[in-house]
Coordinates of C-alpha atoms (C1' of nucleotides) in Angstrom, one line a residue:
Chain T
X1 CA 0.0 0.0 0.0
X2 CA 1.2 3.4 -1.0
X3 CA 0.7 5.0 2.4
X4 CA 2.8 2.3 4.1
X5 CA 5.6 2.9 1.6
X6 CA 5.3 6.7 2.2
X7 CA 5.5 6.1 6.0
X8 CA 8.5 3.9 5.6
X9 CA 10.2 6.6 3.5
X10 CA 9.3 9.3 6.0
X11 CA 10.6 7.3 8.9
X12 CA 13.9 6.6 7.2
X13 CA 14.3 10.2 6.2
X14 CA 13.7 11.3 9.8
X15 CA 16.2 8.8 11.0
X16 CA 18.8 9.9 8.6
X17 CA 18.2 13.5 9.5
X18 CA 18.6 12.9 13.2
X19 CA 21.8 11.0 12.5
X20 CA 23.1 14.0 10.6
X21 CA 22.2 16.2 13.5
X22 CA 23.9 13.8 15.8
X23 CA 20.8 13.4 17.8
X24 CA 19.7 10.0 19.1
X25 CA 16.1 10.4 19.9
X26 CA 13.7 7.5 19.7
X27 CA 10.4 8.6 18.2
X28 CA 7.0 7.0 18.6
X29 CA 6.1 5.4 15.3
X30 CA 2.7 7.1 15.2
X31 CA 4.4 10.5 15.4
X32 CA 6.0 9.8 12.1
X33 CA 3.4 9.1 9.5
X34 CA 1.2 10.4 6.7
X35 CA -2.5 10.5 6.8
X36 CA -4.9 10.3 4.0
X37 CA -6.0 13.8 3.3
X38 CA -9.7 14.6 3.5
X39 CA -9.2 17.6 1.3
X40 CA -7.8 16.4 -2.0
X41 CA -7.3 19.9 -3.2
X42 CA -4.8 20.4 -0.5
X43 CA -3.0 17.1 -0.7
X44 CA -3.4 13.4 -1.3
X45 CA -1.4 12.6 1.8
X46 CA -0.3 14.9 4.5
X47 CA 1.9 14.7 7.5
X48 CA 2.1 16.8 10.6
X49 CA 5.4 15.1 11.7
X50 CA 7.5 18.3 11.5
X51 CA 5.1 19.9 14.0
X52 CA 5.5 17.0 16.3
X53 CA 9.3 16.7 16.0
X54 CA 10.4 20.3 15.8
X55 CA 11.0 20.5 19.5
X56 CA 13.4 17.5 19.4
X57 CA 15.3 19.0 16.6
X58 CA 15.3 22.4 18.2
X59 CA 14.2 24.0 15.1
X60 CA 10.9 25.6 13.8
X61 CA 8.4 23.2 12.2
X62 CA 8.4 24.9 8.8
X63 CA 12.2 24.7 8.6
X64 CA 12.1 21.0 9.6
X65 CA 9.3 20.3 7.2
X66 CA 11.3 21.8 4.3
X67 CA 14.3 19.7 5.3
X68 CA 12.3 16.5 5.4
X69 CA 10.2 17.2 2.4
X70 CA 13.2 17.8 0.2
X71 CA 14.7 14.4 1.1
X72 CA 11.6 12.3 0.7
X73 CA 11.7 10.4 -2.5
X74 CA 9.2 8.0 -3.9
X75 CA 8.4 7.2 -7.5
X76 CA 4.7 7.8 -6.9
X77 CA 5.1 11.3 -5.7
X78 CA 4.3 14.0 -8.2
X79 CA 4.5 17.0 -5.9
X80 CA 5.4 17.7 -2.4
X81 CA 5.3 20.9 -0.5
X82 CA 5.3 22.5 2.9
X83 CA 2.3 24.4 4.0
X84 CA 0.7 26.0 7.0
X85 CA 2.4 25.7 10.3
X86 CA 4.6 22.9 9.0
X87 CA 2.6 20.3 7.2
X88 CA 4.1 18.2 4.4
X89 CA 1.6 17.8 1.7
X90 CA 2.1 15.4 -1.2
X91 CA 0.3 14.5 -4.3
X92 CA 0.7 11.2 -6.1
X93 CA 1.0 10.9 -9.8
X94 CA -1.5 9.6 -12.4
X95 CA 0.6 6.6 -13.2
X96 CA 0.4 5.4 -9.7
X97 CA -3.3 6.0 -9.4
X98 CA -3.9 4.1 -12.6
X99 CA -1.8 1.2 -11.4
X100 CA -3.7 1.1 -8.1
X101 CA -7.1 1.1 -9.8
X102 CA -5.9 -1.8 -12.0
X103 CA -4.9 -3.6 -8.8
X104 CA -8.3 -3.2 -7.3
X105 CA -9.9 -4.8 -10.4
X106 CA -7.4 -7.6 -10.4
X107 CA -7.9 -8.4 -6.7
X108 CA -11.7 -7.9 -6.9
X109 CA -13.3 -9.9 -4.1
X110 CA -9.9 -10.1 -2.4
X111 CA -9.4 -6.3 -2.4
X112 CA -9.0 -5.3 1.2
X113 CA -8.5 -8.8 2.4
X114 CA -5.2 -9.8 4.1
X115 CA -3.9 -13.3 3.7
X116 CA -1.4 -13.1 6.6
X117 CA -1.8 -15.5 9.4
X118 CA -2.4 -13.4 12.4
X119 CA -3.4 -15.9 15.1
X120 CA -6.5 -17.4 16.6
X121 CA -9.3 -15.3 18.2
X122 CA -12.3 -16.4 20.1
X123 CA -15.2 -13.9 19.9
X124 CA -18.0 -14.5 22.4
X125 CA -21.2 -12.6 21.8
X126 CA -24.9 -12.6 22.4
X127 CA -24.7 -15.4 25.0
X128 CA -28.2 -14.4 26.2
X129 CA -29.8 -16.7 28.8
X130 CA -32.1 -19.2 27.1
X131 CA -34.9 -18.0 29.4
X132 CA -36.6 -15.9 26.7
X133 CA -36.4 -15.0 23.1
X134 CA -33.8 -12.5 21.9
X135 CA -34.9 -8.9 22.1
X136 CA -33.8 -5.7 20.4
X137 CA -30.9 -5.2 22.9
X138 CA -29.4 -8.6 22.1
X139 CA -29.8 -7.8 18.4
X140 CA -27.3 -4.9 18.9
X141 CA -24.8 -7.3 20.5
X142 CA -25.4 -9.8 17.7
X143 CA -24.7 -7.5 14.8
X144 CA -21.7 -6.0 16.6
X145 CA -20.1 -9.3 17.4
X146 CA -20.7 -10.4 13.9
X147 CA -19.0 -7.4 12.2
X148 CA -16.1 -7.5 14.6
X149 CA -15.6 -11.1 13.8
X150 CA -15.8 -10.4 10.1
X151 CA -13.3 -7.5 10.4
X152 CA -10.9 -9.7 12.2
X153 CA -11.1 -12.6 9.9
X154 CA -10.7 -10.2 7.0
X155 CA -7.5 -9.0 8.5
X156 CA -6.2 -12.6 8.6
X157 CA -7.2 -13.8 12.1
X158 CA -8.7 -17.2 12.5
X159 CA -11.9 -16.3 14.2
X160 CA -14.3 -18.6 16.2
X161 CA -17.6 -17.1 17.1
X162 CA -19.0 -18.5 20.2
X163 CA -22.3 -18.4 22.2
X164 CA -22.2 -19.3 25.8
X165 CA -25.4 -20.9 26.9
X166 CA -26.3 -20.4 30.6
X167 CA -28.3 -23.6 30.7
X168 CA -27.8 -24.2 34.4
X169 CA -28.6 -22.3 37.6
X170 CA -31.6 -20.6 39.1
X171 CA -32.8 -18.7 36.1
X172 CA -33.2 -21.9 34.2
X173 CA -35.1 -23.4 37.1
X174 CA -37.4 -20.4 37.1
X175 CA -38.0 -21.0 33.4
X176 CA -38.8 -24.6 34.0
X177 CA -41.2 -23.7 36.8
X178 CA -42.9 -21.1 34.6
X179 CA -43.5 -23.7 31.9
X180 CA -44.5 -26.3 34.4
X181 CA -47.2 -24.1 36.0
X182 CA -48.5 -23.3 32.6
X183 CA -48.7 -27.0 31.7
X184 CA -50.5 -28.4 34.8
X185 CA -53.7 -26.9 36.3
X186 CA -53.0 -25.0 39.5
X187 CA -53.9 -21.8 41.3
X188 CA -50.4 -20.6 42.1
X189 CA -49.7 -16.9 41.7
X190 CA -47.2 -16.4 38.9
X191 CA -45.5 -13.3 40.3
X192 CA -41.8 -13.3 39.6
X193 CA -42.0 -16.0 37.0
X194 CA -41.4 -15.6 33.3
X195 CA -44.7 -14.2 31.9
X196 CA -44.1 -13.8 28.1
X197 CA -46.4 -15.5 25.6
X198 CA -43.6 -17.7 24.6
X199 CA -44.1 -19.6 27.9
X200 CA -47.6 -20.5 26.9
X201 CA -46.3 -21.7 23.5
X202 CA -43.6 -23.8 25.2
X203 CA -46.2 -25.4 27.5
X204 CA -48.5 -26.2 24.6
X205 CA -45.7 -27.7 22.7
X206 CA -44.5 -29.7 25.7
X207 CA -48.0 -31.2 26.3
X208 CA -48.2 -32.2 22.6
X209 CA -44.7 -33.7 22.3
X210 CA -44.2 -35.6 25.5
X211 CA -45.8 -38.2 27.7
X212 CA -46.0 -36.4 31.0
X213 CA -46.7 -37.4 34.5
X214 CA -49.3 -35.4 36.3
X215 CA -48.1 -33.3 39.1
X216 CA -50.0 -31.7 42.0
X217 CA -49.6 -28.3 43.4
X218 CA -48.1 -28.2 46.9
X219 CA -50.5 -28.3 49.8
X220 CA -48.4 -26.6 52.4
X221 CA -48.5 -22.9 52.7
X222 CA -45.9 -21.1 50.6
X223 CA -43.8 -18.1 51.7
X224 CA -45.2 -14.7 51.2
X225 CA -41.8 -13.5 49.8
X226 CA -41.9 -13.9 46.1
X227 CA -38.3 -15.1 45.6
X228 CA -38.5 -17.5 48.5
X229 CA -41.8 -18.9 47.2
X230 CA -40.2 -19.5 43.8
X231 CA -37.4 -21.4 45.5
X232 CA -39.8 -23.5 47.5
X233 CA -41.8 -24.4 44.4
X234 CA -38.6 -25.3 42.5
X235 CA -37.6 -27.6 45.3
X236 CA -41.1 -29.1 45.6
X237 CA -41.3 -30.1 41.9
X238 CA -37.6 -30.9 41.5
X239 CA -37.7 -33.4 44.4
X240 CA -41.4 -34.4 44.2
X241 CA -41.4 -35.2 40.5
X242 CA -37.8 -35.4 39.4
X243 CA -38.6 -37.1 36.1
X244 CA -41.2 -34.5 35.0
X245 CA -39.0 -31.7 36.2
X246 CA -36.0 -32.8 34.2
X247 CA -38.2 -33.4 31.2
X248 CA -39.7 -30.0 31.3
X249 CA -36.5 -28.2 32.0
X250 CA -34.5 -29.9 29.2
X251 CA -37.4 -29.4 26.9
X252 CA -37.7 -25.7 27.7
X253 CA -34.0 -25.0 27.3
X254 CA -33.8 -26.9 24.1
X255 CA -36.8 -25.1 22.6
X256 CA -35.5 -21.7 23.7
X257 CA -32.3 -22.4 22.0
X258 CA -34.1 -23.5 18.8
X259 CA -35.9 -20.1 18.9
X260 CA -32.7 -18.1 19.5
X261 CA -30.9 -19.9 16.8
X262 CA -33.7 -19.3 14.4
X263 CA -33.7 -15.6 15.1
X264 CA -30.0 -15.3 14.6
X265 CA -30.2 -17.3 11.4
X266 CA -32.7 -14.8 10.1
X267 CA -30.1 -12.2 10.8
X268 CA -27.6 -14.4 9.0
X269 CA -25.5 -14.5 12.1
X270 CA -24.1 -17.9 12.7
X271 CA -22.0 -18.9 15.7
X272 CA -19.3 -21.5 15.1
X273 CA -19.7 -22.9 18.5
X274 CA -22.4 -23.2 21.2
X275 CA -20.9 -23.8 24.5
X276 CA -23.1 -25.1 27.3
X277 CA -22.6 -24.1 30.9
X278 CA -23.8 -27.6 31.9
X279 CA -20.8 -29.1 30.0
X280 CA -18.4 -27.5 32.5
X281 CA -18.9 -30.3 34.9
X282 CA -18.9 -30.0 38.7
X283 CA -16.3 -28.6 41.1
X284 CA -16.1 -32.0 42.8
X285 CA -14.7 -33.5 39.6
X286 CA -10.9 -32.7 39.6
X287 CA -10.7 -32.8 35.8
X288 CA -13.4 -30.2 35.2
X289 CA -12.6 -26.7 34.0
X290 CA -14.3 -25.4 37.1
X291 CA -12.1 -27.4 39.5
X292 CA -8.9 -26.6 37.5
X293 CA -9.6 -22.9 37.5
X294 CA -10.4 -22.8 41.2
X295 CA -7.3 -24.8 41.9
X296 CA -5.0 -22.4 40.0
X297 CA -6.5 -19.4 41.7
X298 CA -6.2 -20.9 45.2
X299 CA -2.6 -21.9 44.5
X300 CA -1.9 -18.4 43.3
X301 CA -2.7 -17.3 46.9
X302 CA -5.3 -14.9 45.8
X303 CA -8.1 -16.4 47.8
X304 CA -9.2 -16.5 51.4
X305 CA -11.7 -18.6 53.4
X306 CA -14.5 -16.9 55.3
X307 CA -17.8 -18.2 56.6
X308 CA -16.9 -21.6 55.0
X309 CA -16.8 -20.0 51.5
X310 CA -13.8 -19.4 49.2
X311 CA -13.4 -15.8 48.2
X312 CA -11.4 -14.3 45.4
X313 CA -9.4 -11.3 46.7
X314 CA -10.5 -8.9 44.1
X315 CA -9.4 -5.9 46.1
X316 CA -5.8 -6.9 45.3
X317 CA -6.6 -6.2 41.7
X318 CA -8.6 -3.0 42.1
X319 CA -12.0 -4.5 42.6
X320 CA -14.0 -2.7 45.3
X321 CA -14.7 -5.9 47.2
X322 CA -13.8 -9.6 47.4
X323 CA -16.1 -12.0 45.6
X324 CA -17.3 -15.5 46.6
X325 CA -16.1 -18.2 44.2
X326 CA -17.3 -21.3 46.1
X327 CA -20.2 -21.2 48.5
X328 CA -20.1 -22.9 51.9
X329 CA -22.3 -25.6 50.5
X330 CA -19.7 -26.2 47.8
X331 CA -21.9 -24.8 45.0
X332 CA -20.0 -22.6 42.6
X333 CA -21.2 -19.0 42.2
X334 CA -21.9 -17.6 38.8
X335 CA -18.5 -16.0 39.0
X336 CA -16.6 -19.3 39.4
X337 CA -18.7 -20.8 36.7
X338 CA -17.7 -18.1 34.3
X339 CA -14.0 -18.3 35.4
X340 CA -14.3 -22.0 34.7
X341 CA -15.7 -21.3 31.3
X342 CA -12.7 -19.1 30.6
X343 CA -10.4 -21.8 31.8
X344 CA -12.0 -24.0 29.2
X345 CA -11.5 -21.3 26.6
X346 CA -7.9 -20.9 27.6
X347 CA -7.3 -24.6 27.2
X348 CA -8.6 -24.4 23.7
X349 CA -5.5 -22.4 22.9
X350 CA -6.6 -19.2 21.3
X351 CA -4.2 -16.2 21.2
X352 CA -6.8 -13.6 21.9
X353 CA -10.2 -13.5 23.5
X354 CA -12.9 -10.9 22.9
X355 CA -16.0 -10.8 25.0
X356 CA -18.8 -8.6 23.7
X357 CA -21.1 -7.6 26.6
X358 CA -23.9 -5.3 27.2
X359 CA -22.9 -2.2 29.2
X360 CA -24.9 -3.5 32.1
X361 CA -22.2 -6.1 32.6
X362 CA -19.4 -3.6 32.9
X363 CA -18.9 -4.0 36.6
X364 CA -18.1 -7.6 35.9
X365 CA -15.3 -7.0 33.4
X366 CA -12.5 -6.2 36.0
X367 CA -13.3 -9.3 38.0
X368 CA -13.3 -11.6 35.0
X369 CA -10.1 -10.0 33.6
X370 CA -8.2 -10.4 36.9
X371 CA -9.2 -14.1 37.1
X372 CA -8.4 -14.6 33.5
X373 CA -4.9 -13.2 33.9
X374 CA -4.2 -15.6 36.8
X375 CA -5.2 -18.7 34.8
X376 CA -4.2 -17.8 31.3
X377 CA -1.2 -19.1 29.4
X378 CA 1.5 -16.5 28.5
X379 CA 0.8 -14.7 25.2
X380 CA -2.9 -15.0 25.7
X381 CA -5.0 -11.9 26.4
X382 CA -8.6 -10.9 26.8
X383 CA -10.5 -7.8 25.7
X384 CA -14.0 -6.7 26.5
X385 CA -16.2 -4.6 24.2
X386 CA -19.2 -3.1 25.9
X387 CA -22.1 -1.8 24.0
X388 CA -24.6 0.5 25.5
X389 CA -28.2 -0.6 25.9
X390 CA -31.1 0.0 23.7
X391 CA -33.9 2.0 25.3
X392 CA -37.4 1.1 24.1
X393 CA -39.9 3.9 23.6
X394 CA -43.5 3.6 22.8
X395 CA -45.1 6.7 21.3
X396 CA -42.5 8.9 22.9
X397 CA -42.6 7.3 26.4
X398 CA -39.8 5.1 27.7
X399 CA -40.8 1.6 28.4
X400 CA -38.6 -0.6 30.5
X401 CA -37.8 -4.0 29.0
X402 CA -38.0 -7.1 31.2
X403 CA -37.7 -10.6 30.0
X404 CA -39.3 -11.9 33.1
X405 CA -42.4 -9.8 32.9
X406 CA -42.6 -10.6 29.2
X407 CA -42.2 -6.9 28.3
X408 CA -39.7 -6.5 25.5
X409 CA -39.5 -5.9 21.8
X410 CA -38.4 -9.3 20.5
X411 CA -36.0 -9.6 17.7
X412 CA -38.5 -11.7 15.9
X413 CA -41.1 -8.9 16.0
X414 CA -38.4 -6.4 14.9
X415 CA -37.6 -8.7 12.0
X416 CA -41.3 -8.7 11.0
X417 CA -41.2 -4.9 10.7
X418 CA -37.7 -4.4 9.1
X419 CA -35.4 -6.4 7.0
X420 CA -32.3 -7.6 8.8
X421 CA -29.9 -5.6 6.6
X422 CA -31.7 -2.5 7.6
X423 CA -31.4 -3.4 11.2
X424 CA -27.7 -4.0 10.8
X425 CA -27.2 -0.6 9.3
X426 CA -29.3 1.0 12.0
X427 CA -27.2 -0.4 14.8
X428 CA -23.9 -0.3 13.2
X429 CA -23.9 3.3 12.1
X430 CA -23.8 4.3 15.7
X431 CA -20.7 3.9 17.9
X432 CA -21.3 1.1 20.4
X433 CA -20.6 3.3 23.4
X434 CA -23.6 5.4 22.6
X435 CA -27.1 4.6 23.9
X436 CA -29.8 4.1 21.4
X437 CA -33.4 5.1 21.9
X438 CA -35.7 3.0 19.8
X439 CA -39.2 3.9 19.0
X440 CA -40.9 1.5 16.6
X441 CA -43.3 4.1 15.2
X442 CA -40.5 6.6 14.7
X443 CA -38.3 3.9 13.3
X444 CA -40.9 3.0 10.7
X445 CA -41.3 6.6 9.7
X446 CA -37.6 7.1 9.4
X447 CA -36.7 3.8 7.9
X448 CA -36.5 5.5 4.4
X449 CA -33.7 7.6 5.8
X450 CA -31.6 4.6 6.8
X451 CA -28.2 4.9 5.2
X452 CA -28.7 1.3 4.0
X453 CA -30.8 2.6 1.1
X454 CA -28.4 5.4 0.2
X455 CA -25.4 3.1 0.2
X456 CA -27.1 0.2 -1.5
X457 CA -28.5 2.5 -4.2
X458 CA -25.0 3.5 -5.2
X459 CA -24.1 -0.1 -5.6
X460 CA -27.3 -0.8 -7.6
X461 CA -26.4 2.1 -9.9
X462 CA -23.0 0.6 -10.4
X463 CA -24.4 -2.8 -11.2
X464 CA -27.0 -1.4 -13.6
X465 CA -24.3 0.4 -15.6
X466 CA -22.0 -2.5 -15.6
X467 CA -24.7 -4.7 -17.0
X468 CA -24.9 -2.4 -20.0
X469 CA -21.2 -2.1 -20.7
X470 CA -18.1 -3.7 -19.2
X471 CA -14.8 -1.9 -18.7
X472 CA -11.8 -3.0 -20.8
X473 CA -8.7 -3.4 -18.7
X474 CA -6.3 -3.7 -21.6
X475 CA -7.0 -0.3 -23.0
X476 CA -5.1 2.7 -21.8
X477 CA -6.7 4.6 -19.0
X478 CA -7.7 8.2 -19.4
X479 CA -5.5 9.3 -16.5
X480 CA -7.1 12.7 -16.5
X481 CA -10.4 11.1 -15.6
X482 CA -8.8 9.3 -12.7
X483 CA -7.2 12.4 -11.3
X484 CA -10.4 14.3 -11.6
X485 CA -12.2 11.8 -9.5
X486 CA -9.5 11.2 -7.0
X487 CA -11.7 11.9 -4.0
X488 CA -13.6 8.7 -4.8
X489 CA -10.6 6.8 -5.9
X490 CA -8.7 7.7 -2.8
X491 CA -11.2 5.7 -0.7
X492 CA -11.0 2.9 -3.2
X493 CA -7.3 2.5 -3.4
X494 CA -6.8 3.0 0.3
X495 CA -9.6 0.6 1.2
X496 CA -7.2 -2.0 2.8
X497 CA -5.6 0.7 4.9
X498 CA -9.0 1.9 6.2
X499 CA -10.1 -1.7 7.0
X500 CA -7.0 -2.3 9.0
X501 CA -7.6 0.9 10.9
X502 CA -11.2 0.1 11.6
X503 CA -10.2 -3.3 12.8
X504 CA -7.5 -2.1 15.0
X505 CA -9.6 0.6 16.5
X506 CA -12.6 -1.8 16.9
X507 CA -14.7 0.8 15.2
X508 CA -17.1 -1.0 12.9
X509 CA -19.3 2.1 12.7
X510 CA -16.5 3.7 10.8
X511 CA -16.8 1.1 8.1
X512 CA -20.5 2.0 7.8
X513 CA -19.7 5.7 7.6
X514 CA -16.9 4.9 5.1
X515 CA -19.4 3.1 2.8
X516 CA -21.7 6.0 3.1
X517 CA -18.9 8.3 1.9
X518 CA -18.0 6.1 -1.0
X519 CA -21.6 6.0 -2.0
X520 CA -21.9 9.8 -1.7
X521 CA -18.8 10.3 -3.9
X522 CA -20.1 7.9 -6.4
X523 CA -23.6 9.5 -6.5
X524 CA -21.9 12.8 -7.1
X525 CA -19.6 11.3 -9.8
X526 CA -22.6 9.7 -11.4
X527 CA -24.6 12.9 -11.8
X528 CA -21.6 14.7 -13.3
X529 CA -20.1 12.1 -15.5
X530 CA -22.1 10.1 -18.0
X531 CA -20.4 6.7 -17.9
X532 CA -21.6 5.3 -21.1
X533 CA -20.6 7.7 -23.9
X534 CA -19.2 7.6 -27.4
X535 CA -15.8 8.7 -26.3
X536 CA -14.2 5.2 -25.8
X537 CA -11.3 6.2 -23.6
X538 CA -13.3 8.5 -21.3
X539 CA -16.1 6.0 -21.1
X540 CA -13.7 3.2 -20.3
X541 CA -12.1 5.1 -17.5
X542 CA -15.5 5.9 -16.0
X543 CA -16.5 2.2 -16.3
X544 CA -13.3 1.3 -14.4
X545 CA -14.2 3.8 -11.7
X546 CA -17.7 2.3 -11.5
X547 CA -16.3 -1.2 -11.3
X548 CA -13.8 -0.3 -8.6
X549 CA -16.5 1.4 -6.6
X550 CA -18.8 -1.6 -6.8
X551 CA -15.9 -3.8 -5.6
X552 CA -15.2 -1.7 -2.6
X553 CA -18.9 -1.5 -1.7
X554 CA -19.5 -5.2 -2.2
X555 CA -16.5 -6.1 0.0
X556 CA -17.7 -3.7 2.6
X557 CA -21.2 -5.1 2.6
X558 CA -19.8 -8.6 3.1
X559 CA -18.0 -7.5 6.3
X560 CA -21.0 -5.5 7.6
X561 CA -23.0 -8.7 6.9
X562 CA -25.6 -7.3 4.4
X563 CA -26.5 -8.8 1.1
X564 CA -25.6 -6.7 -1.9
X565 CA -28.6 -6.0 -4.2
X566 CA -28.3 -5.7 -8.0
X567 CA -31.7 -4.2 -8.2
X568 CA -34.0 -2.5 -5.7
Chain S
rG1 C1' -21.7 7.6 48.1
rC2 C1' -18.1 4.8 44.8
rG3 C1' -17.1 3.1 39.7
rC4 C1' -17.9 3.0 34.3
rU5 C1' -20.0 5.8 30.4
rU6 C1' -22.4 9.7 27.4
rG7 C1' -23.2 15.2 26.5
rU8 C1' -21.1 18.3 19.2
rA9 C1' -26.5 22.2 14.4
rG10 C1' -33.8 22.2 15.9
rC11 C1' -33.6 16.3 15.7
rU12 C1' -30.3 11.6 14.9
rC13 C1' -25.3 11.1 14.9
rA14 C1' -19.7 11.2 12.8
rG15 C1' -15.1 13.5 14.1
rC16 C1' -11.8 12.1 20.1
rU17 C1' -4.4 7.7 20.7
rG18 C1' -3.9 16.7 19.9
rG19 C1' -3.2 19.2 13.9
rA20 C1' -4.9 23.2 8.8
rU21 C1' -11.8 26.7 7.8
rA22 C1' -15.8 21.4 13.4
rG23 C1' -18.7 17.4 9.2
rA24 C1' -23.1 14.1 7.5
rG25 C1' -28.4 12.7 7.3
rC26 C1' -33.3 14.5 8.6
rA27 C1' -36.1 19.0 9.0
rU28 C1' -36.3 24.4 6.5
rC29 C1' -35.3 27.2 1.9
rU30 C1' -33.5 27.5 -3.6
rG31 C1' -32.4 24.9 -8.1
rG32 C1' -31.9 20.1 -11.2
rC33 C1' -35.4 14.2 -14.5
rU34 C1' -36.8 14.0 -23.0
rU35 C1' -30.1 11.2 -21.6
rC36 C1' -26.6 5.1 -17.9
rG37 C1' -32.2 4.0 -12.1
rA38 C1' -34.1 11.4 -9.1
rA39 C1' -34.3 5.7 -3.3
rC40 C1' -30.1 10.8 -6.6
rC41 C1' -27.4 15.6 -7.3
rA42 C1' -26.0 21.0 -6.8
rG43 C1' -26.5 25.1 -3.4
rA44 C1' -28.2 28.2 1.2
rG45 C1' -29.2 29.1 6.2
rG46 C1' -28.3 26.8 11.0
rG47 C1' -22.5 25.7 16.2
rU48 C1' -20.5 29.4 23.5
rC49 C1' -18.4 21.2 20.6
rG50 C1' -22.7 20.7 28.5
rG51 C1' -19.9 24.8 31.8
rG52 C1' -15.3 26.6 34.2
rA53 C1' -10.0 26.1 34.7
rG54 C1' -5.3 24.0 33.1
rU55 C1' -1.5 21.6 29.8
rU56 C1' 1.0 24.0 24.5
rC57 C1' 3.1 26.4 18.9
rG58 C1' -2.0 24.3 18.5
rA59 C1' -7.8 21.4 22.4
rA60 C1' -14.3 19.0 20.2
rU61 C1' -10.0 15.6 21.2
rC62 C1' -5.5 15.4 26.9
rU63 C1' -5.9 16.7 32.6
rU64 C1' -9.0 18.6 36.5
rC65 C1' -13.4 20.5 38.9
rC66 C1' -18.6 21.3 38.3
rC67 C1' -23.6 20.3 35.8
rA68 C1' -27.0 16.8 33.4
rG69 C1' -28.5 11.7 31.5
rG70 C1' -27.6 6.2 31.4
rC71 C1' -25.6 1.8 33.7
rG72 C1' -23.3 -1.0 37.6
rC73 C1' -22.0 -1.7 42.8
rA74 C1' -25.2 -10.0 45.5
rC75 C1' -22.9 -16.3 48.4
rC76 C1' -28.8 -13.7 41.1
rA77 C1' -27.3 -15.2 36.4

RNA sequence: GCGCUUGUAGCUCAGCUGGAUAGAGCAUCUGGCUUCGAACCAGAGGGUCGGGAGUUCGAAUCUUCCCAGGCGCACCA
């Protein structure tokens, strides 16, 4: 890539210059670089390096810029100058642009893709409890995890997308209880249980599909405390009708996962691996990930015993309090279970781990990271990406979502209103650390303004022209045409650089904005430059620009996870 | 109270690891379809970048203090 070559040249020049001056200063690499200019009338590439280094060289920036700029030499440079407070501005020549455009066409589907082997990454995302269908908040995590995975694998990482299924624990028992009470006649108050319509559906399906044993409702008086009462009921059915309990629990979890998978499939988001909490085994079993993780942490002397429980000394690592790992009754807490899960991840030998969580989990990150660092192998590391929550509004009024109370906007309902590619653009154009207020009515009214249409329309225009006439690569390019449209071409030929940047920055929204800009440049180009004309050379150059644009848009769509349309 | 996070045009958002005149879309206003798809283009107006202070050649961007919103502070998951 030209920018990398220019940076290389710039760094060598600066190095030479400092040797001449007999100075031995080590510079930060990012201080010595060119950036792609956003104003092509000013420059194709510009650098503020002289401004940054003037102090080290004890000279004024303009002077330094002149010195450096005179020494920079690259065959692609057509003009280089010093402007402003000490910026180096350079233009590249027509020959180079033309070569680059040819390269884009040659690489086609591969343009922007790196073939280097960069290591194995495990991306965990969605991981919603199978106690209810996915809702709009999960959808945000889903599209985010998907695009981050795509960006990474495009950069040459070997990516595994994983969904962690919490199929054990109290929440699952509550799910089972909710379905059970819906299945058998009883007069028990359902307060605190899962109340969504999907529970009724599960119960109906359960009755149809299985031979069930009848269970009675408990005769003894239940606690007046909701949570206590739920636990009493769970114990009553679990111990009183173990066979039915297990049947209904397994059935409910299985069915919920079927639903979740179906929703994700509709979004064309497919996890490579579904990891079940229940497969972690028990702490009693020495060989389980749970036991191994606990063992390592205890041996690292970062635990203490209090009230019969084993606590992790989180305060040593900046947590505000210590956390229980193993309860006095030898039951693992959720924390230990998750640490055990990460032990399992570690043993599967990835180089890098990314967890994509909703921002409501942020308090959990420090804890998990400290434990991870104690049990990891060297050269492994973990990273958390937190996305802010989606607020649901109904007619301007905020409505609080709750899976338990059955109050949420399900992904399935969302998909009935909007196509999945539209939803992807909607979520991904916003940075993930920004909250989103979602009002279905408003969203319907505004859906026409979704950048999806604007961007896709540019692609459709390209396709429709290319259907009429194909560019000829063997003919000479009208280089004047290329230079005239450099603003568009700059994005096209620097596409791999942009992708690398977006991946490194973990800023998928930038890719969406980038495609919007490419589309804008193309729309503008389209209005001003009839592509199919009698002037063969001119027409061919414009066809090449059209083809190159379509390549960059198509490759971007693939990473974003939307289907390119040839007609709309 | 402590911690994390957000505050940029009327609205929805980019820009934030310091760089040149703070950008889009929507809305408002003015133009453009007999020609490759007008789901588009060209142009106009609209800003104390939440507020104060600091760091420096330079601050929307870094530091700090306020103000306002969101989230989190379990032997729940």
